[in-house]
Structure formats: C-alpha cells, structure tokens
Short mmCIF file of C-alpha atoms and ligand atoms in Angstrom, two decimals:
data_model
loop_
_atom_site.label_atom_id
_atom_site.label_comp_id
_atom_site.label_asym_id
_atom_site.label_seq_id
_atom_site.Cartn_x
_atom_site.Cartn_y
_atom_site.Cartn_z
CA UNK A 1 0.00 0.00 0.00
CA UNK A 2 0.95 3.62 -0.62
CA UNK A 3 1.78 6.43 1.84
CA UNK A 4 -2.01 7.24 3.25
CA UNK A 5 -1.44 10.89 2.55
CA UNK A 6 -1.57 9.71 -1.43
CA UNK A 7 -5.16 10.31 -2.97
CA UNK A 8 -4.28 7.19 -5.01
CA UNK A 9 -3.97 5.19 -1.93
CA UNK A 10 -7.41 6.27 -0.72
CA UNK A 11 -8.77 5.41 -4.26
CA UNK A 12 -7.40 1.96 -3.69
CA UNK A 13 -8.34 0.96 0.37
CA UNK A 14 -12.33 2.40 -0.94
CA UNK A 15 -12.34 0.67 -3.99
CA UNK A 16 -10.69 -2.78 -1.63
CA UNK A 17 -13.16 -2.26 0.89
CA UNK A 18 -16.22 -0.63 -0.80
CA UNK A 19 -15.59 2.33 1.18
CA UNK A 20 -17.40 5.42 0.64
CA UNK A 21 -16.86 8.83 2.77
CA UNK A 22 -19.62 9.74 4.99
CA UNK A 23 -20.32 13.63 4.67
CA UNK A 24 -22.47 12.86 7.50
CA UNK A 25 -19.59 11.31 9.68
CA UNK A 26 -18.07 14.96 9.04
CA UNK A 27 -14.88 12.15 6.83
CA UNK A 28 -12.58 14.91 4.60
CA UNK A 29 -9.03 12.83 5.28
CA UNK A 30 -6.01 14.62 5.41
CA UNK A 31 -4.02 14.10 1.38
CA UNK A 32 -1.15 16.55 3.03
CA UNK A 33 1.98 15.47 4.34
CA UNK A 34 2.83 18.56 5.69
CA UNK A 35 -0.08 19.06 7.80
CA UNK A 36 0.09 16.05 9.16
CA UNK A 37 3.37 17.03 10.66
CA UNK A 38 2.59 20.23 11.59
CA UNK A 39 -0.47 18.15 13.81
CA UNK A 40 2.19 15.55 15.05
CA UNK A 41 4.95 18.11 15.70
CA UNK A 42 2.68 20.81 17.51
CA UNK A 43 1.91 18.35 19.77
CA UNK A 44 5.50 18.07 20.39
CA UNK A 45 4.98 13.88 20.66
CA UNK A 46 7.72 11.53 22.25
CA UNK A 47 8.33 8.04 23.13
CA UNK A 48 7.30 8.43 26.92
CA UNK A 49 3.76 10.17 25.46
CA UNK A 50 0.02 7.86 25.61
CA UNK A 51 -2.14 9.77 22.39
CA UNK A 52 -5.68 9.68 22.54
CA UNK A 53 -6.95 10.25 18.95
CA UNK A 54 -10.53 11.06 18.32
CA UNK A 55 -11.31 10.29 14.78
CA UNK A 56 -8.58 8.36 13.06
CA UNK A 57 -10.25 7.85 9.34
CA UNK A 58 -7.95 5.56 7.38
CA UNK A 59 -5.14 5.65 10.23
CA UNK A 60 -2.96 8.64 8.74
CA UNK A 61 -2.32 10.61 11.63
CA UNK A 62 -2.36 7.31 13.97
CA UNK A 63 0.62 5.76 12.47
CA UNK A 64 2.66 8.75 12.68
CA UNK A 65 1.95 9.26 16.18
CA UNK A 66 2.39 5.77 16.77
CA UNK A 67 5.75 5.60 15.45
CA UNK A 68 6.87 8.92 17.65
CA UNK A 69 4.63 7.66 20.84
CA UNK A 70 4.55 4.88 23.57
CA UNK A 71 0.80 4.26 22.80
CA UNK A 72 -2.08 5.42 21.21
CA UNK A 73 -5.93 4.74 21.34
CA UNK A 74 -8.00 5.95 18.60
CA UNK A 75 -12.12 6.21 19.15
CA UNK A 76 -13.51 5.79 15.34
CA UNK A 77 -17.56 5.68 15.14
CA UNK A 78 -17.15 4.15 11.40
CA UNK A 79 -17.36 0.32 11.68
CA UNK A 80 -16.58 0.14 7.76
CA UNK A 81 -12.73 1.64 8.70
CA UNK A 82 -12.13 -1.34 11.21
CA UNK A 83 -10.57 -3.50 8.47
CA UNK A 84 -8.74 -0.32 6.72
CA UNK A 85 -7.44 0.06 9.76
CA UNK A 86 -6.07 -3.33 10.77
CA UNK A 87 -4.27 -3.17 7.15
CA UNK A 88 -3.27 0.23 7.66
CA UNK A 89 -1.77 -0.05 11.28
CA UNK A 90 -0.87 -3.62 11.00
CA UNK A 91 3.02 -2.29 11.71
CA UNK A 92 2.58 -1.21 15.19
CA UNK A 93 1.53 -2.72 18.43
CA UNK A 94 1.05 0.44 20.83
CA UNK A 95 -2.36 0.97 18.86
CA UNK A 96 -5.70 0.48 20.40
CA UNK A 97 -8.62 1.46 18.11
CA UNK A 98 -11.69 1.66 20.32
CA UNK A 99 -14.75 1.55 18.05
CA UNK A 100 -17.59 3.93 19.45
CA UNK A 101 -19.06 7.52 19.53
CA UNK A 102 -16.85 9.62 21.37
CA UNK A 103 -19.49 12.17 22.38
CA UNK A 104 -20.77 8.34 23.92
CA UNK A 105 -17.79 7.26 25.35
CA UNK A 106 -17.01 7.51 29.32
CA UNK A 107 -13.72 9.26 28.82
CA UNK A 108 -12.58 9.41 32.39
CA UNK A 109 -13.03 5.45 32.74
CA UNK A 110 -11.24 4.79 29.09
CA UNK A 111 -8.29 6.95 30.10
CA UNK A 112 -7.95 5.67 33.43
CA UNK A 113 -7.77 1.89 31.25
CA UNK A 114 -5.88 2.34 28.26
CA UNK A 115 -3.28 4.54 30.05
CA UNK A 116 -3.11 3.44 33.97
CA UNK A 117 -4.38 7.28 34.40
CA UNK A 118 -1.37 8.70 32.99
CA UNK A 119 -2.46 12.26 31.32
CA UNK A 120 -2.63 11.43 27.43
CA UNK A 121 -2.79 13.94 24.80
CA UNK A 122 -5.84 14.52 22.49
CA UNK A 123 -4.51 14.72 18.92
CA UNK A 124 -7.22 14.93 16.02
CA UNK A 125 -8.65 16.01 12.79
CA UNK A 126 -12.09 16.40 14.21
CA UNK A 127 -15.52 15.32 12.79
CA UNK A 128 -16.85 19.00 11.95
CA UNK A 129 -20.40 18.50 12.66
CA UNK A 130 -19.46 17.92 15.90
CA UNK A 131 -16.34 20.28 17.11
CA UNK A 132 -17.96 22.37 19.60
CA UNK A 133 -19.16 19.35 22.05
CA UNK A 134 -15.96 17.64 21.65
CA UNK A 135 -13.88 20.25 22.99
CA UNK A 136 -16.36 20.87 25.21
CA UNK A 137 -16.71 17.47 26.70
CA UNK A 138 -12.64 17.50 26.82
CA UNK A 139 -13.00 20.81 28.92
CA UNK A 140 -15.36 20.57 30.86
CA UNK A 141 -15.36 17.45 32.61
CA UNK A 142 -11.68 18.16 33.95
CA UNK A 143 -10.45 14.98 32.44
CA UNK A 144 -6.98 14.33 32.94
CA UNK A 145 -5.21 15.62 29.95
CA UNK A 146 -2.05 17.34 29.45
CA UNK A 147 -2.95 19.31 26.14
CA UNK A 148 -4.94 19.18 23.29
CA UNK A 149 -4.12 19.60 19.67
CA UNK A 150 -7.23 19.43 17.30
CA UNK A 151 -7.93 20.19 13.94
CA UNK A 152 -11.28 22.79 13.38
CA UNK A 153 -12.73 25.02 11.13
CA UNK A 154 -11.08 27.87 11.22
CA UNK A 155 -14.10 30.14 12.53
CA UNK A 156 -14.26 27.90 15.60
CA UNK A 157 -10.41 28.27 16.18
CA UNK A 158 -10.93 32.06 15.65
CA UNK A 159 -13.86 32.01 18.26
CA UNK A 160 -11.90 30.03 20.70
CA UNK A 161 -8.84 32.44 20.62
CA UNK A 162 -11.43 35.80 20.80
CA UNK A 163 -11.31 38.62 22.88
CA UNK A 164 -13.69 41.15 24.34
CA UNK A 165 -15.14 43.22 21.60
CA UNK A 166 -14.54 41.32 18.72
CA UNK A 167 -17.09 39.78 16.67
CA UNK A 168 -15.90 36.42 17.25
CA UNK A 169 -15.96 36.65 21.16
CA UNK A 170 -18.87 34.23 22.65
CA UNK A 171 -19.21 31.76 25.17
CA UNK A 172 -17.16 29.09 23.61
CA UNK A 173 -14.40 31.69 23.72
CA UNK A 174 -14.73 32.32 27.72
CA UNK A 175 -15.22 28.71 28.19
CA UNK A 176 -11.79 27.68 25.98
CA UNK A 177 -9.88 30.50 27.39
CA UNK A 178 -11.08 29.69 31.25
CA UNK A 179 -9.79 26.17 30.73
CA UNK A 180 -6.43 26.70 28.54
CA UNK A 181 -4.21 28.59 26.36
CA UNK A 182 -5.20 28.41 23.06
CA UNK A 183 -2.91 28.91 20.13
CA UNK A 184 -3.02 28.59 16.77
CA UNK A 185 -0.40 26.00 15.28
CA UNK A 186 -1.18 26.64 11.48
CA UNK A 187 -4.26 27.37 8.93
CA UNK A 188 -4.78 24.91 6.59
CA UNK A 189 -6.81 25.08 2.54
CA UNK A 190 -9.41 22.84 2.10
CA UNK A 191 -7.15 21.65 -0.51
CA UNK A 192 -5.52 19.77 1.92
CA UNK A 193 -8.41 17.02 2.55
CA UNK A 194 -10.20 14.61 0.08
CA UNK A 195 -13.00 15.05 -0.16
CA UNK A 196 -12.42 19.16 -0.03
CA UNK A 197 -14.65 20.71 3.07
CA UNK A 198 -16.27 23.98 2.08
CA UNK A 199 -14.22 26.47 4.79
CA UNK A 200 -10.76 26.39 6.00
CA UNK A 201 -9.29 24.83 8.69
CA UNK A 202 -6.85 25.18 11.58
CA UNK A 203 -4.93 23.67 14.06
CA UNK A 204 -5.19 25.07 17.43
CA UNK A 205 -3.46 23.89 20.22
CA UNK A 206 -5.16 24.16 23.70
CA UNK A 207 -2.81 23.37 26.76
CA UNK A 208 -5.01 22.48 29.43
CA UNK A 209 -4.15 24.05 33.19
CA UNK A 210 -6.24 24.99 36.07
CA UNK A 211 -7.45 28.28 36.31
CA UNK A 212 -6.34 31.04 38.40
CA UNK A 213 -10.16 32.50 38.37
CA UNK A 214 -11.73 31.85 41.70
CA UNK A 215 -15.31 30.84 41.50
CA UNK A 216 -17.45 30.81 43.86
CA UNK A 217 -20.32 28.35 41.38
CA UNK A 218 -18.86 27.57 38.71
CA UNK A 219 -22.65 26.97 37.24
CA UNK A 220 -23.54 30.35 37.93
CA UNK A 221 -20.31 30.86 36.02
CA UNK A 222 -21.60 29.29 32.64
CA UNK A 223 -24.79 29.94 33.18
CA UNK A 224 -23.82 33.94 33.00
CA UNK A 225 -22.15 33.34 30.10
CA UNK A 226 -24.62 31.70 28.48
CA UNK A 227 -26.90 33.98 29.01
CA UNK A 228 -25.05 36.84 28.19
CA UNK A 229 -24.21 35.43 25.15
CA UNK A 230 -27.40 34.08 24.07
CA UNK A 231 -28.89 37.57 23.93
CA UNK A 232 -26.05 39.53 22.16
CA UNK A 233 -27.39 42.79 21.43
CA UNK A 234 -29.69 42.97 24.56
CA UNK A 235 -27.71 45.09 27.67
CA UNK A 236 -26.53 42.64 30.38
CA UNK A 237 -29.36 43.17 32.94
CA UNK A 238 -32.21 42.70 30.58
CA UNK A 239 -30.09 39.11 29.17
CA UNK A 240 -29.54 38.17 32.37
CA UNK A 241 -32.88 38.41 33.62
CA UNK A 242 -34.64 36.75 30.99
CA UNK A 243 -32.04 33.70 30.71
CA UNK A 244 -31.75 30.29 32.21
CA UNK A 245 -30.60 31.51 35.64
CA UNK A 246 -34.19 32.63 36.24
CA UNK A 247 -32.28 35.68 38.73
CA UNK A 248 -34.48 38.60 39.46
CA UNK A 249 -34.17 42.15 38.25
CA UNK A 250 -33.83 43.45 41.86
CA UNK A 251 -31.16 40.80 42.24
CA UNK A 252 -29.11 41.44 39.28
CA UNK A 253 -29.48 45.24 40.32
CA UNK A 254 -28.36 44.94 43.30
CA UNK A 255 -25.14 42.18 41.75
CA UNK A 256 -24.51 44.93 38.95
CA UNK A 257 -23.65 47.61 42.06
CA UNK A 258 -22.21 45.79 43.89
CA UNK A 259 -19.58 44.78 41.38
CA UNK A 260 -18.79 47.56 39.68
CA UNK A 261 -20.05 45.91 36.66
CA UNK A 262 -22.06 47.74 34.61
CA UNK A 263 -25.78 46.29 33.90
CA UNK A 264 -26.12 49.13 30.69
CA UNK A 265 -23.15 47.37 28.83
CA UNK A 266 -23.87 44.21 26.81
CA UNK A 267 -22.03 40.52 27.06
CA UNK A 268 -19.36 40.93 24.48
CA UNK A 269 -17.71 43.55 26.02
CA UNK A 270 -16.76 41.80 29.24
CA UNK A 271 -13.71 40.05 30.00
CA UNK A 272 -13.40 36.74 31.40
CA UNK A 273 -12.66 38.24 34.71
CA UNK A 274 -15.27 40.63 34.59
CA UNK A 275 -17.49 37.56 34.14
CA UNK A 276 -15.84 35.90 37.10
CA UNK A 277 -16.51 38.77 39.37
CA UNK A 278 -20.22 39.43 38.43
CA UNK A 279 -21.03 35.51 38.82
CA UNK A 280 -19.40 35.69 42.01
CA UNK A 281 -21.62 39.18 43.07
CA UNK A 282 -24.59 36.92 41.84
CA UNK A 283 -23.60 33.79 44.23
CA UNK A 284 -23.67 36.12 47.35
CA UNK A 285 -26.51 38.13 46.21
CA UNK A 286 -29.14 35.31 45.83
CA UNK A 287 -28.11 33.45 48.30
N1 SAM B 301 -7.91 11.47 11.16
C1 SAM B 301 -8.32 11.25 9.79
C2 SAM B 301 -7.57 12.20 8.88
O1 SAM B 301 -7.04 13.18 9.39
O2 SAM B 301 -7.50 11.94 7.67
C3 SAM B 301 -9.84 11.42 9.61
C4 SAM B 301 -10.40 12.75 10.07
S1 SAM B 301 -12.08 13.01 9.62
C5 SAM B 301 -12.12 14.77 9.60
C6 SAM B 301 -13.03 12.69 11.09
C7 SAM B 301 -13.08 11.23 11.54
O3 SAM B 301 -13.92 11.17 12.71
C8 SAM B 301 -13.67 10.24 10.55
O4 SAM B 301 -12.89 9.09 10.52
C9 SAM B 301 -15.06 9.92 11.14
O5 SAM B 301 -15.55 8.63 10.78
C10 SAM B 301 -14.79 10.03 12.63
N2 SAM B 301 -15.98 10.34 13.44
C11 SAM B 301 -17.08 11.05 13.09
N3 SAM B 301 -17.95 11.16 14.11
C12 SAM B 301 -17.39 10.50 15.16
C13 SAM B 301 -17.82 10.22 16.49
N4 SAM B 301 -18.99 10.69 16.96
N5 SAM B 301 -17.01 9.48 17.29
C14 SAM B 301 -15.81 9.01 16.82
N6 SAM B 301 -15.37 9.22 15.57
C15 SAM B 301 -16.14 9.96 14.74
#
C-alpha cells in the first residue's frame, strides 16, 4: 500500500473495501503530508507520550503518532474503517482502536484503562459537525489531559482564541480561554483534505491548566455566560434576567452595584474576569 497521505492510496483501500466517505460522519481525510506534521509536531509527541486520537479515518495521523509515541488509542464511530485500519496499522503494536461515539464514550473510565491514568494527549482532525461538544466534553469534565491539539474550522479556532469586543468573542471563547491557552499552530486550505470541506481549517493547540479565576459556582459561572451570550445585542441586565438563571431584576441590580459591573453594557464587552466577578456578586446576592 501507498503512503495514506496519497489520494491514489485512498482510491485503492475504498475501492478494496467498498468504502465510501460519509459527509455525515463529518470524513474529509487529510491528502497533506505537511499538515500532518505540523499536527504531530505541535503536539510536540515523544516516546514516553500515551495519544488519545478522536477520529482516526484511514489511520494517517495514527501511524505517525504511533511511530513517535509509547501508545495510542483511537475512538472511530465508522465500523466500515475497522478492516482499513487493521491493514493500515498492522506495523505497530502500541495501537488500540476503540470503536464507538466519542461524544458516547465515558472518557474518564477509558483513560484511566488504556493509560493506567497517565495524562494522554488529544490529537485529532475532528468530525466537523461535531467540534464544539468535543472540545467541550474534553474541557469541561476536567479529564486528565495534558494538552490538546485538534484540527477545526477555522471560525471555531478564531472564536476560541477571541477577545472582548470582537465579533468572534462568545461563550465558547470564555469557556476555551477559562480552561487553557489556546494557540493557533497553522491554517490549513481545504485543498488539503479529500473530499475538499467547504471552509478552511486550523490547528489550534489548547494546553489544558487549572485556572487562576476563583469561583465561587462555577454553574452560575456558565450559566452567566450563556446567558449573556445568548442575547447579544440585549444590555446585560435585561439578558440576564430573561435567561436560564431565572435571577431577578432586583437581584441582578443589586449584583450589577455591587460589582462595579455595569448592567447598561452588553455581554461581548466583558472580560473573562469581569465575568468571574459578576457571577461571584450573583452567588452572594441570591443566596
Ligand atoms: N484522522 C483522519 C484524517 O485526518 O484523515 C480522519 C479525520 S475526519 C475529519 C473525522 C473522523 O472522525 C472520521 O474518521 C469519522 O468517521 C470520525 N468520526 C465522526 N464522528 C465520530 C464520532 N462521533 N465518534 C468518533 N469518531 C467519529
């Protein structure tokens, strides 16, 4: 078999295995070497390293990190790419491909299995149609990771690296941002996938540390954001009190004084601290 970065090759393991690409499965495999490198060498992957991949198509991106990594475990939804993959990976024996829906998956319990709870990395071209929750479900839950490197569309990336005032700035970019640094590792064409997506992509590297923000709910927390969000172009106090957190007006008045934060000014504007301080205010207030 060719190298799996070779649209040839692809041609050849769909036409072996009467493969076709799911558009619904979110499948545009990565035909660039480069990128693949860029992936495997943001993550900065050695031989004392345990990969989680999310994702692993046809195995491209697995069998480079396999041959830089001591092992990697791969969660692929697409029962047709089980025997691609045994072909594909048949080299290595630090691969586990674990054949499920991530968003399904208990990660805590398949981390603490497949790597004696050591803190893998998550390395993936993700399934578009489904970036948001991913990240999400690697964030929030505090799993133990030591750093995330994912392929996204390159709005997402943009709206996880946002700050106050921008257009891009929303609640996934206070929720990234709370739980890591993001950075941007490289922007990749859709020329660089087969079949071509419509948008272009990035890499964005997240390392994953605890906060510094004290809060006193962290619920209160999202929920603030949510709601601030949700509502855009409405002014804080009229968001907040018509949002999920069901808070009063008199309540939020009262949060809004006490905080210094200004109820006239609307979501966007706020920095994650500011957010911080008037979920905090709200805590004590309704309490
Ligand atoms: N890693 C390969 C590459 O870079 O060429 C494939 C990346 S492709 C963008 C996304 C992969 O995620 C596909 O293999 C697809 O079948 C898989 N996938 C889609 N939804 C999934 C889910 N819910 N759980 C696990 N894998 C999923």
């Amino acid at each position: 078999m060719g190298k799996l970065t070779s649209p040839s090759t692809i041609k050849y393991i769909m036409a072996k295995y009467d493969f076709k690409f799911s558009k619904g499965l979110g499948q545009n495999f990565l035909i660039n070497d480069m990128v693949v490198s860029d992936i495997v060498e943001g993550a900065e992957i050695n031989e004392n390293d345990c990969i989680l991949e999310i994702g692993p198509g046809i195995g491209v991106m697995t069998y480079e990190m396999a041959s830089r990594a001591d092992k990697v475990t791969a969660i692929e939804i697409d029962n047709y790419l089980l025997p691609v993959l045994d072909e594909t990976l048949a080299d290595f024996d630090n691969i586990t491909i674990v054949n499920n829906d991530v968003l399904k998956v208990d990660l805590r319990k398949l981390i603490d299995e497949h790597f004696s709870g050591k803190p893998p990395k998550v390395v993936a071209n993700l399934p578009y149609y489904i970036t948001t929750p991913i990240v999400m479900k690697l964030l929030e839950d505090e799993l133990p990771i030591s750093d995330i490197v994912v392929m996204v569309q390159k709005e997402v990336a943009d709206r996880m690296m946002a700050k106050p005032r921008t257009k891009a700035y929303g609640a996934l970019s206070v929720a990234v941002q709370y739980y890591s640094e993001p950075e941007i590792v490289t922007v990749v064409p859709p020329s660089s996938f087969m079949p071509q997506p419509k948008v272009a992509s990035s890499v964005i590297r997240l390392k994953v540390r605890p906060s510094d923000l004290e809060l006193l709910d962290k619920k209160t927390f999202f929920n603030t954001i949510k709601d601030a969000f949700s509502k855009r172009r409405k002014t804080l106090l009229n968001a907040l009190s018509s949002g999920i957190m069901k808070v009063s007006k008199d309540d939020l008045k009262i949060a809004f004084e006490k905080s210094g934060v200004d109820g006239g000014r609307r979501g966007e504007t706020l920095t994650i601290d500011e957010f911080a301080l008037l979920a905090n205010t709200i805590v004590e207030v309704t309490k």
